[in-house]
Coordinates of C-alpha atoms in Angstrom, one line a residue:
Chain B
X1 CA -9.1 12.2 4.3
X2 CA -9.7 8.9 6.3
X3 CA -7.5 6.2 5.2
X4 CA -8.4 2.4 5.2
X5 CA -4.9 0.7 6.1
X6 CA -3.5 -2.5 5.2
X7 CA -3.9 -3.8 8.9
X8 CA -7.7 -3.7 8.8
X9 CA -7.6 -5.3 5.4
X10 CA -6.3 -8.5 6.3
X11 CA -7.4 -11.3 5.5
X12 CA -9.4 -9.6 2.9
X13 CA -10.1 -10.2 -1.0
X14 CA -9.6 -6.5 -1.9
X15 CA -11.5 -6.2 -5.1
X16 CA -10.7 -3.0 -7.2
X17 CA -12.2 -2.6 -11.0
X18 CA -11.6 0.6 -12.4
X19 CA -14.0 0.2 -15.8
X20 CA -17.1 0.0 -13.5
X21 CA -15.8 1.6 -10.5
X22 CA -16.5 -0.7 -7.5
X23 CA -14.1 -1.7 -5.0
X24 CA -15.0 -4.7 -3.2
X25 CA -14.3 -6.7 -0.2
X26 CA -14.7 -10.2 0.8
X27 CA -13.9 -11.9 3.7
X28 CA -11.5 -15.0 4.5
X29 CA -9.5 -14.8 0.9
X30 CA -6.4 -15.8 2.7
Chain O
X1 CA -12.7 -19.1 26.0
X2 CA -13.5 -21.5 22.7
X3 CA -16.8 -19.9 22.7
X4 CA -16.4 -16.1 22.6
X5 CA -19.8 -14.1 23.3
X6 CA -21.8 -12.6 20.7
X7 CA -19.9 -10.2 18.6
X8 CA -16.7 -10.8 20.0
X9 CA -14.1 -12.5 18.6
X10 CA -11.0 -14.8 20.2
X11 CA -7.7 -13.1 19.9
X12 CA -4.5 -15.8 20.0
X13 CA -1.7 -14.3 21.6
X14 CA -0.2 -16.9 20.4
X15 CA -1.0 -15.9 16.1
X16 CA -0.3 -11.7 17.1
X17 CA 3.7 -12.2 17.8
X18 CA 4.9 -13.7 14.3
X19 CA 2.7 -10.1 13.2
X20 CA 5.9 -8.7 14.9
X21 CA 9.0 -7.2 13.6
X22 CA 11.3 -9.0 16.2
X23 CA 9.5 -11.6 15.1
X24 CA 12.2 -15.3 14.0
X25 CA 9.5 -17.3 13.0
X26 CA 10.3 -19.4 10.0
X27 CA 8.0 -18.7 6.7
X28 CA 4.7 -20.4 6.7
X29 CA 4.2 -21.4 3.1
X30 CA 6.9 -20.3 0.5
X31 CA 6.1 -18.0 -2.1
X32 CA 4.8 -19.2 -5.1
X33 CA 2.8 -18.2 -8.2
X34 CA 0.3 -20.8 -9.0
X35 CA -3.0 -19.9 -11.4
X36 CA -6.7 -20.2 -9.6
X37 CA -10.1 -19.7 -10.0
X38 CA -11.6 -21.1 -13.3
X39 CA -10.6 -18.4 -15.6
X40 CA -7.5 -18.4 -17.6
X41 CA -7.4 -14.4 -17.8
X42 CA -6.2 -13.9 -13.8
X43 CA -2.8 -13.8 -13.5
X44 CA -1.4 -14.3 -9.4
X45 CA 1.5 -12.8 -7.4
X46 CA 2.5 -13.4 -4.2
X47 CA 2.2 -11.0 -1.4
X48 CA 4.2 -11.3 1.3
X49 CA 5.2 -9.0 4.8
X50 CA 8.2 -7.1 4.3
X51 CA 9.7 -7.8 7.4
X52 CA 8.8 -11.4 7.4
X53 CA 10.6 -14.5 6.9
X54 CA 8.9 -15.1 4.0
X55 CA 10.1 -11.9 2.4
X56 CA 13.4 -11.8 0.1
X57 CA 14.2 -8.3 1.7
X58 CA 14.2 -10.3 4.9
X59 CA 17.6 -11.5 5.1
X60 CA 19.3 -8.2 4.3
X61 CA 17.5 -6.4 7.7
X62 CA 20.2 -6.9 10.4
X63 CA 18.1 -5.2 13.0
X64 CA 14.2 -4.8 11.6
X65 CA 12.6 -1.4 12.6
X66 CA 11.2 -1.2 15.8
X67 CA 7.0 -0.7 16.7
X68 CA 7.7 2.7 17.1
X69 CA 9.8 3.1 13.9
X70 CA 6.9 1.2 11.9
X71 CA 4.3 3.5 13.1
X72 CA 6.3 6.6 12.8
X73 CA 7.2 6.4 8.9
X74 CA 3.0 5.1 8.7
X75 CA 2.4 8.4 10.3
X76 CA 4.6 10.2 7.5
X77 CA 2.8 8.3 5.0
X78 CA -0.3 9.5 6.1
X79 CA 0.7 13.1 6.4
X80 CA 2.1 12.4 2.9
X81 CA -1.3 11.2 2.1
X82 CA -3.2 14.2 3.5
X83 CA -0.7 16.4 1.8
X84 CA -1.2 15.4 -1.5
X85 CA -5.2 15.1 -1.5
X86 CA -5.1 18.8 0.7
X87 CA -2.9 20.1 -2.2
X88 CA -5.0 19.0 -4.9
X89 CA -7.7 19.7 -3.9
X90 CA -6.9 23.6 -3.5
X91 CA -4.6 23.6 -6.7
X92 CA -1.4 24.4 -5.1
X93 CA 0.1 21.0 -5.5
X94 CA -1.0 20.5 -9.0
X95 CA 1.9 17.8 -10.0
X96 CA 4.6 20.4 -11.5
X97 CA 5.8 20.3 -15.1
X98 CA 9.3 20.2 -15.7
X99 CA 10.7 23.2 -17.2
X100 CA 13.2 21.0 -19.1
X101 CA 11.3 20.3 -22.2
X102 CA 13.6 21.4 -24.8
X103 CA 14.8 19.1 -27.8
X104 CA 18.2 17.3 -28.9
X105 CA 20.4 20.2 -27.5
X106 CA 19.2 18.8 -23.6
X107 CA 22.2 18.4 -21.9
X108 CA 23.5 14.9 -20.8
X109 CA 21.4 13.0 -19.1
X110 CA 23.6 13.3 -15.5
X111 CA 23.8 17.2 -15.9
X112 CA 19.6 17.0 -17.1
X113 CA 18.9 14.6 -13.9
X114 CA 21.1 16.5 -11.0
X115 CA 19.4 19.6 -12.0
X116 CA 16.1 18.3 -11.9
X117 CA 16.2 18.5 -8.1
X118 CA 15.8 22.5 -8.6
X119 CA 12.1 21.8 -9.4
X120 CA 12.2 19.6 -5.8
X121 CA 11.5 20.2 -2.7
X122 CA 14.6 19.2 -0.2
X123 CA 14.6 16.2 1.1
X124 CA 13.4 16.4 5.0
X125 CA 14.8 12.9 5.4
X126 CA 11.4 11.4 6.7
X127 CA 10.1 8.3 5.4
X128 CA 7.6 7.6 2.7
X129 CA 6.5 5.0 4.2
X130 CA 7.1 2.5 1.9
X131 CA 4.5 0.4 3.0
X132 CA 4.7 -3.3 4.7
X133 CA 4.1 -5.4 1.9
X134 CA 6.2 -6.2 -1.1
X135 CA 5.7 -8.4 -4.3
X136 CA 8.4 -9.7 -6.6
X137 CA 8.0 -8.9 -9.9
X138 CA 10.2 -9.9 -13.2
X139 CA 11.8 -6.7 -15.4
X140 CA 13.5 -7.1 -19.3
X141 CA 14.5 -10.0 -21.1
X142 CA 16.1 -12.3 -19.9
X143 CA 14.2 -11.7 -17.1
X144 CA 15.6 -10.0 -13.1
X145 CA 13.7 -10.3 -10.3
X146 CA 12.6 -7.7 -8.2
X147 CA 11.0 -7.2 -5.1
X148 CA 9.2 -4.0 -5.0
X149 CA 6.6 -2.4 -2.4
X150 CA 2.8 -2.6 -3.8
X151 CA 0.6 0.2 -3.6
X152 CA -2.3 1.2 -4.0
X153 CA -1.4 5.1 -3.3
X154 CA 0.6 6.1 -6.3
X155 CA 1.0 4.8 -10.3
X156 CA 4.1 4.9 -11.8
X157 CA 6.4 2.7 -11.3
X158 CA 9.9 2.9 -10.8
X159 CA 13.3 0.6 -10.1
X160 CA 16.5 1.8 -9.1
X161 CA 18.6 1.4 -12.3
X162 CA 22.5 1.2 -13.5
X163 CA 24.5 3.2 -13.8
X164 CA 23.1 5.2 -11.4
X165 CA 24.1 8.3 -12.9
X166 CA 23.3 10.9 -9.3
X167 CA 22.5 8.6 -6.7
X168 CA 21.0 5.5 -5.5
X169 CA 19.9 3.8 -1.9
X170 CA 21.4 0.6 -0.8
X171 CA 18.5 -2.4 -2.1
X172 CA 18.5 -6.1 -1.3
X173 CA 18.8 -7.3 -5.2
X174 CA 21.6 -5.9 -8.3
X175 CA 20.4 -2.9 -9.9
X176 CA 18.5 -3.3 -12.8
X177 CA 21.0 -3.5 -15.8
X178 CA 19.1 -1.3 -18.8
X179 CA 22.0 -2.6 -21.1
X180 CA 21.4 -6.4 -20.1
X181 CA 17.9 -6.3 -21.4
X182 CA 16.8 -7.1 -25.6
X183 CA 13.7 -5.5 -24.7
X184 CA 14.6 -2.5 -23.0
X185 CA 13.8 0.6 -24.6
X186 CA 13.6 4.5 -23.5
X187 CA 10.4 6.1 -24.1
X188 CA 10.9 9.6 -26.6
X189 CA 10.0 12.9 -25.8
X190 CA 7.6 12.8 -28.6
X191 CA 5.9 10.0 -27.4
X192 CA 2.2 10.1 -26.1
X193 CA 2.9 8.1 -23.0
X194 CA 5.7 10.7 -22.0
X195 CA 2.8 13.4 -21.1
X196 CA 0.9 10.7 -19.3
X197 CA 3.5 11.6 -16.2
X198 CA 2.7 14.5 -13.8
X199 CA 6.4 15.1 -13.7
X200 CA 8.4 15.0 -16.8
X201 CA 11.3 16.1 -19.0
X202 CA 13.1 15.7 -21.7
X203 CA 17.2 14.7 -22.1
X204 CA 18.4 14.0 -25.6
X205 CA 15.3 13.2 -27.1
X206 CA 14.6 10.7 -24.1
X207 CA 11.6 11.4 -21.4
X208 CA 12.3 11.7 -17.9
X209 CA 10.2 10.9 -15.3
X210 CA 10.0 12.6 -11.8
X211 CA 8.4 10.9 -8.8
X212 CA 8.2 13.3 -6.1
X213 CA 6.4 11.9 -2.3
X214 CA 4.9 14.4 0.1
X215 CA 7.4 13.8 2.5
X216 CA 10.7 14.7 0.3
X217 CA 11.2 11.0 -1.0
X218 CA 11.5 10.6 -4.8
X219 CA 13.1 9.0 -7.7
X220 CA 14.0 10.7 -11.1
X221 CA 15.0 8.9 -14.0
X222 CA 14.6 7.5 -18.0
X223 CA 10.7 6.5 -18.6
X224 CA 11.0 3.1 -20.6
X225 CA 9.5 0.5 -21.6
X226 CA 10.9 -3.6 -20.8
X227 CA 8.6 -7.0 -20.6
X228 CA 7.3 -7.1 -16.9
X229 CA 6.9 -10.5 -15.4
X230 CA 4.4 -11.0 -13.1
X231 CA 4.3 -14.9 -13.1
X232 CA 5.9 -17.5 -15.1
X233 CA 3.0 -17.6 -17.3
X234 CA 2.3 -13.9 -17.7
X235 CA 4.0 -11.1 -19.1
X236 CA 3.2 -8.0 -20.4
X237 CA 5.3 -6.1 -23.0
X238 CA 6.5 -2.8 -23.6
X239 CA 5.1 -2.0 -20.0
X240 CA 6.3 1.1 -18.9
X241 CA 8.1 2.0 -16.1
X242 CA 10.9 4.4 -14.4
X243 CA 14.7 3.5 -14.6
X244 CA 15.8 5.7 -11.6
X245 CA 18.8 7.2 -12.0
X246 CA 19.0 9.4 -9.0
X247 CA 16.3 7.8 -6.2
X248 CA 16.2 9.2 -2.6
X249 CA 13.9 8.7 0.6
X250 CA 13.5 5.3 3.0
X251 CA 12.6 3.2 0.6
X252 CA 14.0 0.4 2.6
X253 CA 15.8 -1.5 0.9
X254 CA 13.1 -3.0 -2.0
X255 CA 14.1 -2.4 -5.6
X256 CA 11.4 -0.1 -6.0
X257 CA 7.8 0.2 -6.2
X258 CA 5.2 -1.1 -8.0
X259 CA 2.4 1.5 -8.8
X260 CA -1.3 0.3 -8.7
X261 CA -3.2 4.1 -8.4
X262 CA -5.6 4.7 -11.1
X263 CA -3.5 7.3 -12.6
X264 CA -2.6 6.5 -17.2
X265 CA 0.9 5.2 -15.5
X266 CA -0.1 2.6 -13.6
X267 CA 0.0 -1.3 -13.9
X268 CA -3.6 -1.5 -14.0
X269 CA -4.8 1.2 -16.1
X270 CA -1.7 0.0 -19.2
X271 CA -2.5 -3.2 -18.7
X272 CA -6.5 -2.8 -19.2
X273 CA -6.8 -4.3 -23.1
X274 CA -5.1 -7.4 -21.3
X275 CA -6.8 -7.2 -17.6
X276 CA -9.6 -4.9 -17.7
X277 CA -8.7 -2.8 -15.2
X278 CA -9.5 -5.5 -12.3
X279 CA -7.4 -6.6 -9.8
X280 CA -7.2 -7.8 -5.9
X281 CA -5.2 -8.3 -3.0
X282 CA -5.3 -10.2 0.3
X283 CA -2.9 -9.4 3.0
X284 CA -1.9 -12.6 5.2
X285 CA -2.7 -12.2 9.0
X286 CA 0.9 -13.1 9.8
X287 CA 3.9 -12.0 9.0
X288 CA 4.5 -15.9 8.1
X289 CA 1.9 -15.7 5.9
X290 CA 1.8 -15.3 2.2
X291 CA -1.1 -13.0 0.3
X292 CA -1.6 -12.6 -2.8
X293 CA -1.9 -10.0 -5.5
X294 CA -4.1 -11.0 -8.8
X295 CA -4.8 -9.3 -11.8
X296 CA -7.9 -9.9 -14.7
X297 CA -11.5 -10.5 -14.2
X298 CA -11.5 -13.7 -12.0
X299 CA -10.2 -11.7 -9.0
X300 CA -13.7 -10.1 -8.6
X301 CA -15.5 -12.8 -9.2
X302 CA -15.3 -13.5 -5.0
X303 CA -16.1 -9.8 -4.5
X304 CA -19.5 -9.8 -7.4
X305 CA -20.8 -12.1 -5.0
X306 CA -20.7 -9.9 -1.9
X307 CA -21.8 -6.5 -1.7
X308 CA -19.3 -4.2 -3.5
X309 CA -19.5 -0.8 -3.0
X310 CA -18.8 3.0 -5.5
X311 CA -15.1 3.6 -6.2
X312 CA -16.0 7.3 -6.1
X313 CA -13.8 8.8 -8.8
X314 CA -14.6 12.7 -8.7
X315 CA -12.0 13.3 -6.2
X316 CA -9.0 12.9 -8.0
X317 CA -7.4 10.6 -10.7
X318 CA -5.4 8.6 -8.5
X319 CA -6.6 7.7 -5.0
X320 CA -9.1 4.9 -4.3
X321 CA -12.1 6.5 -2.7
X322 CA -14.9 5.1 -0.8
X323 CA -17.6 6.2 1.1
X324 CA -17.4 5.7 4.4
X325 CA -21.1 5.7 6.2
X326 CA -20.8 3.7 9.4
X327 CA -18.9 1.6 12.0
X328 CA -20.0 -1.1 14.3
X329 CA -18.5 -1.7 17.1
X330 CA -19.7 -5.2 19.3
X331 CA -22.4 -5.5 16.9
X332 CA -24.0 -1.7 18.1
X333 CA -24.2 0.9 15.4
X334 CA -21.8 3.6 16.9
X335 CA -23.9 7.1 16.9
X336 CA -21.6 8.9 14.4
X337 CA -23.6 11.9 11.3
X338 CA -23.0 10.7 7.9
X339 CA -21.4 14.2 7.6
X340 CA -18.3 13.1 9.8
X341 CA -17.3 10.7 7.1
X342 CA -18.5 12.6 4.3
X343 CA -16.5 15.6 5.2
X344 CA -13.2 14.6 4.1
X345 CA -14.1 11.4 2.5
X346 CA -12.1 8.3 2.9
X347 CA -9.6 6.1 0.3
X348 CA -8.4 2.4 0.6
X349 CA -4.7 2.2 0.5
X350 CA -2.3 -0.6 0.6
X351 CA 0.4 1.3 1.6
X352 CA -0.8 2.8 5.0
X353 CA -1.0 0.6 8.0
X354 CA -2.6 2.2 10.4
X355 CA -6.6 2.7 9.8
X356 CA -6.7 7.2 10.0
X357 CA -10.7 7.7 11.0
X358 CA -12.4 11.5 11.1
X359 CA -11.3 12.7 15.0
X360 CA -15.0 12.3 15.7
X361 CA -15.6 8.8 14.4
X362 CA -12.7 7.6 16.0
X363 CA -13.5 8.8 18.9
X364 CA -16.4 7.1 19.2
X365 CA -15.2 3.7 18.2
X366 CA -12.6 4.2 20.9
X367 CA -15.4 4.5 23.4
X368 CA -17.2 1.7 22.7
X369 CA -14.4 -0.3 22.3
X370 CA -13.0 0.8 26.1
X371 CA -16.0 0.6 27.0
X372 CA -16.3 -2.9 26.2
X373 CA -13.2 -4.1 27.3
X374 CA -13.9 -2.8 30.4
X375 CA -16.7 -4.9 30.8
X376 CA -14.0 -8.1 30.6
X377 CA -11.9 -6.6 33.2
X378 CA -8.8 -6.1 30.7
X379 CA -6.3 -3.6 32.3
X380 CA -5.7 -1.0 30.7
X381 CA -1.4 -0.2 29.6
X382 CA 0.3 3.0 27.8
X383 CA 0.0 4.4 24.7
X384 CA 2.6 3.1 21.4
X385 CA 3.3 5.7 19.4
X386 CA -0.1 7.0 17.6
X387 CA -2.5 4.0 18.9
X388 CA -3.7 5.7 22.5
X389 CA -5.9 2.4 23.3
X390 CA -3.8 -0.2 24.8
X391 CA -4.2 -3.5 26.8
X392 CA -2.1 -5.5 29.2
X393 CA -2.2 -9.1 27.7
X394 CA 0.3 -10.5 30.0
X395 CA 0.3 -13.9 31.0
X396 CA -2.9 -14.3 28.9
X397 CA -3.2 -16.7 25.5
X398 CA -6.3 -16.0 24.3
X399 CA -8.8 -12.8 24.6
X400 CA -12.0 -11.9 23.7
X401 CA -12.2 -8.6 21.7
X402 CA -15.6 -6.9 20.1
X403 CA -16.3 -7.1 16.5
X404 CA -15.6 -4.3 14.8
X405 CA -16.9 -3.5 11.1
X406 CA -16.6 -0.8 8.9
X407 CA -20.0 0.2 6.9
X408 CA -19.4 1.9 2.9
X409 CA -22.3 2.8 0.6
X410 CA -23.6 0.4 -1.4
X411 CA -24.1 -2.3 1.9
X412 CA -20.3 -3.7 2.0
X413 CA -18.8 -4.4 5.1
X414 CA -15.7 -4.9 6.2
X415 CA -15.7 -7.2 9.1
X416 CA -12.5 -6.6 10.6
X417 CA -10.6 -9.7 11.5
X418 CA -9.4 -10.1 14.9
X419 CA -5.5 -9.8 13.3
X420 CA -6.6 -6.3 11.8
X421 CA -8.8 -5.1 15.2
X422 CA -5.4 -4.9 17.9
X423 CA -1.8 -3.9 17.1
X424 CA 0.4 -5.9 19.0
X425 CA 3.7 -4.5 20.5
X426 CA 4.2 -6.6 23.0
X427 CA 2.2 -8.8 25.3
X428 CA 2.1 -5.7 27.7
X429 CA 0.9 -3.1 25.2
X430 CA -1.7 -4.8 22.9
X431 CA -3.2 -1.8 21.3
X432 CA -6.8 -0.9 19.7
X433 CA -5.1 -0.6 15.5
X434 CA -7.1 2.5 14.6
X435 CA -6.1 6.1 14.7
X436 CA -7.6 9.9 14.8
X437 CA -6.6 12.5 11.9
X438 CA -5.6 15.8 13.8
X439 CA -8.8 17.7 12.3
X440 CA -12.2 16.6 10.9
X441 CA -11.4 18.2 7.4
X442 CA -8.4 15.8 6.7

C-alpha cells in the first residue's frame, strides 16, 4: 500500500469525515 | 532568488534546521487550546512535534534520536503498515480472539495479563514507530494530563496505567492512577463495547484489551471507561479507553496513544452522536511550530470548500484510504498508468513520516525531480537512510526546488509545501522526502 506521511502533510488542513466518507485537504491551515 | 521560476518554490535553509532533531530552538508559540471557526460544536487540541521544544516529552530526551534513527523506526512503521493491510487482506492476520473468555473463575488479573503474551508474537524489539507528533490530552476526574502520540493508523486507545501489574516503559508523565479517578470504571465482559476490540479477554468479570503492532510492540490491559479531556471546554464521558497493565515496544516515552482509525474503538467513531465523525489536523512546518488537532463539523468546513476527495472504505475497517491517480512534478504531469496506484491502493496516515509511493511512481517522480535540479546546477550528495535523492546545500540560504503535487480522485490536490518536498539532515545531505515500497503490490 502507498502511504501518505505526515511530512507531505504539513501545513495541511487534513479533513477526515467518516459519515460521508471524504477526506479532504486544504492548504495553508497552519 | 525572491522570485522563484514557475513551479518552483524557495526553500529557506534557514526554516529546514529547527525541522531537525538536534535542533535547540526555543518553541515558537506555546501550546494552547483556544476555540475557532464560527461554530461552537469544534472542539481544538494542539499538535505539536515530538521532539520539539514545544513538546512536553521534550525535556525528558537527553540525546534525541538521530536522522537515521527517525527514518529507521518510520521504515518499521511502514513495514508494520504493509503487514497488517497484507495480512488482512489474505485472512491470515485476521485480529486473533483471545482464548481467555471464561467467566468469574478467570484468574487474577496479573496471572490473566502475563499469560496473554502466549497468544503474542515475541517481541523483535523494533520500533512501532510511534509517530512524530503527540497531543496532550486530559484522562479521569479530577483530571491528568497526558501526552500521547496521534494517529491516524490504529483506534483504540491506550495509557500506561498503575499498578502496572507485568510491565511498563519509562514515560515522561506519572502513570495514570485508575484508583485516583471518580469516574473511572472497568468495562464488563458482558458489555457490548467489550466485543468491539479485535483483541480481547475476560479476567474476573472485567474485559481486557490486547493491542498488538506489526512489529512486536503492544500494550495489554483493563478496557475502561474515564472522562477524556480534550480542552478545557470539552469533555467526553465514559469514553473508552485501555489502562495498560503490561505495555512493550518504543513507544518513546509518551503516555500512550491516542487512536483516530475508523475502527468502533476509536475517538472518532465513540464520539460521533457528539462530533459526527469529523475531524482534522494540521502539522506545523517546524518543529517550533504548533498544529492543531480539531474535532466536530467546523473542521471541514475549510476542506467543503476545496475539492475533497472518496475515503474509500471497502478495504478494511480501519485504515484511511484514498485513491491515488496522479503526481506532478514542476507543474508536468509525470507519465505514471492509473494501474500503478491502483494496484495496492494508497492510505493517509498521521503516524508515518516518510511519503511510501508504488516503486514505479516513485520512480518517476525521482526522475523528474533529478532531472530538474540538475537543470539548477545543485550537486548531487549521498543517500540518508531510505531517501536515495540528496543535495549538497552547503553554504547556500535559500533554494529553488519544483513543485510537487499529489493528484486523488475526486480533483484534490495536495500541493506539497516546500517543508514537506526535502528532508533535511544536514546542510550537506538535503534529501528528496519520498520513498519506494520494495514491490508494486505493497
Amino acid at each position: 500500500v502507498g502511504i501518505v506521511g505526515n511530512t507531505q502533510l504539513k501545513t495541511f488542513g487534513v479533513a477526515y469525515d467518516i459519515g460521508k466518507k471524504v477526506v479532504g485537504f486544504y492548504p495553508g491551515a497552519c | 532568488a525572491r522570485h522563484p521560476p514557475p513551479h518552483h518554490l524557495m526553500l529557506s535553509m534557514e526554516d529546514m534546521f529547527p525541522a531537525g532533531p538536534s535542533s535547540s530552538s526555543s518553541c515558537d508559540a506555546p501550546p494552547r487550546e483556544h476555540k475557532h471557526g464560527a461554530t461552537s460544536s469544534t472542539t481544538r487540541m494542539t499538535i505539536v512535534h515530538r521532539h520539539g521544544p514545544c513538546s512536553p516529552l521534550a525535556a525528558a530526551h537527553r540525546k534525541p534520536p538521530s536522522h537515521g534513527e527517525i527514518l529507521a523506526a518510520d521504515q518499521n512503521r511502514a513495514e508494520s503498515i504493509q503487514h497488517r493491510v497484507s495480512t488482512t487482506a489474505t485472512g491470515r492476520g485476521k485480529p486473533k480472539r483471545s482464548r481467555r473468555q471464561q467467566p468469574s473463575s478467570a484468574p487474577a488479573p496479573a496471572a490473566s495479563l502475563s499469560s496473554s503474551t502466549a497468544s503474542l508474537p515475541a517481541s523483535s524489539g523494533r520500533a512501532l514507530g510511534t509517530g512524530n507528533y503527540v497531543v496532550t490530552v486530559g484522562l479521569g476526574t479530577p483530571a491528568s494530563r497526558y501526552t500521547v502520540v496521534f494517529d491516524t493508523g490504529s483506534d483504540t486507545t491506550w495509557v500506561q496505567c498503575q499498578p502496572c501489574v507485568v510491565v511498563c516503559y519509562e514515560q515522561r508523565e506519572k502513570l495514570f492512577d485508575p484508583a485516583r479517578s471518580s469516574t473511572y470504571a472497568n468495562v464488563s465482559c458482558a458489555a457490548p463495547a467489550c466485543s468491539d476490540l479485535n483483541i480481547h479477554g475476560c479476567s474476573g468479570g472485567h474485559c481486557l484489551y490486547g493491542v498488538q503492532y506489526g512489529d512486536g510492540s503492544y500494550s495489554i490491559g483493563f478496557f475502561a471507561m474515564d472522562t477524556l479531556t480534550l480542552s478545557s471546554y470539552d469533555a467526553v464521558k465514559g469514553f473508552r479507553f485501555g489502562c495498560g497493565e503490561r505495555n512493550e515496544g518504543l513507544f518513546g516515552e509518551a503516555a500512550g496513544l491516542l487512536g483516530l482509525g475508523r475502527g468502533k474503538t476509536s475517538l472518532p467513531v465513540q464520539t460521533y452522536d457528539k462530533y459526527g465523525g469529523v475531524f482534522a489536523h494540521c502539522l506545523p512546518a517546524r518543529s517550533t511550530g504548533t498544529g492543531y488537532l480539531d474535532f466536530g463539523a467546523g473542521s471541514l468546513a475549510a476542506a467543503r470548500a476545496r475539492l475533497t476527495t472518496p475515503m474509500l472504505t471497502e478495504n478494511g475497517p480501519t485504515f484511511y484510504y484514498v485513491g491515488m491517480t496522479g503526481i506532478r512534478v514542476g507543474g508536468q504531469l509525470l507519465s505514471i498508468p492509473q494501474s500503478v496506484f491502483a494496484t495496492a491502493g494508497t492510505i493517509v496516515d498521521s503516524g508515518t513520516v516518510i511519503t511510501r509511493l508504488p516503486p514505479a511512481a516513485y520512480s518517476s517522480l525521482r526522475y523528474a525531480f533529478a532531472a530538474a535540479m540538475a537543470a539548477r546546477g545543485y550537486k548531487k550528495a549521498p543517500a540518508v537512510s531510505l531517501l536515495d535523492t540528496c543535495y549538497d546545500f552547503t553554504g547556500m540560504s535559500q533554494v529553488a526546488i519544483p513543485t510537487v503535487s499529489l493528484l486523488f480522485q475526486g480533483g484534490a490536490r495536495l500541493d506539497v509545501d516546500a517543508s514537506g518536498i526535502m528532508y533535511a539532515a544536514s546542510a550537506s545531505q538535503v534529501c528528496l522526502a519520498f520513498a519506494a515500497n520494495e514491490d508494486g503490490g505493497d
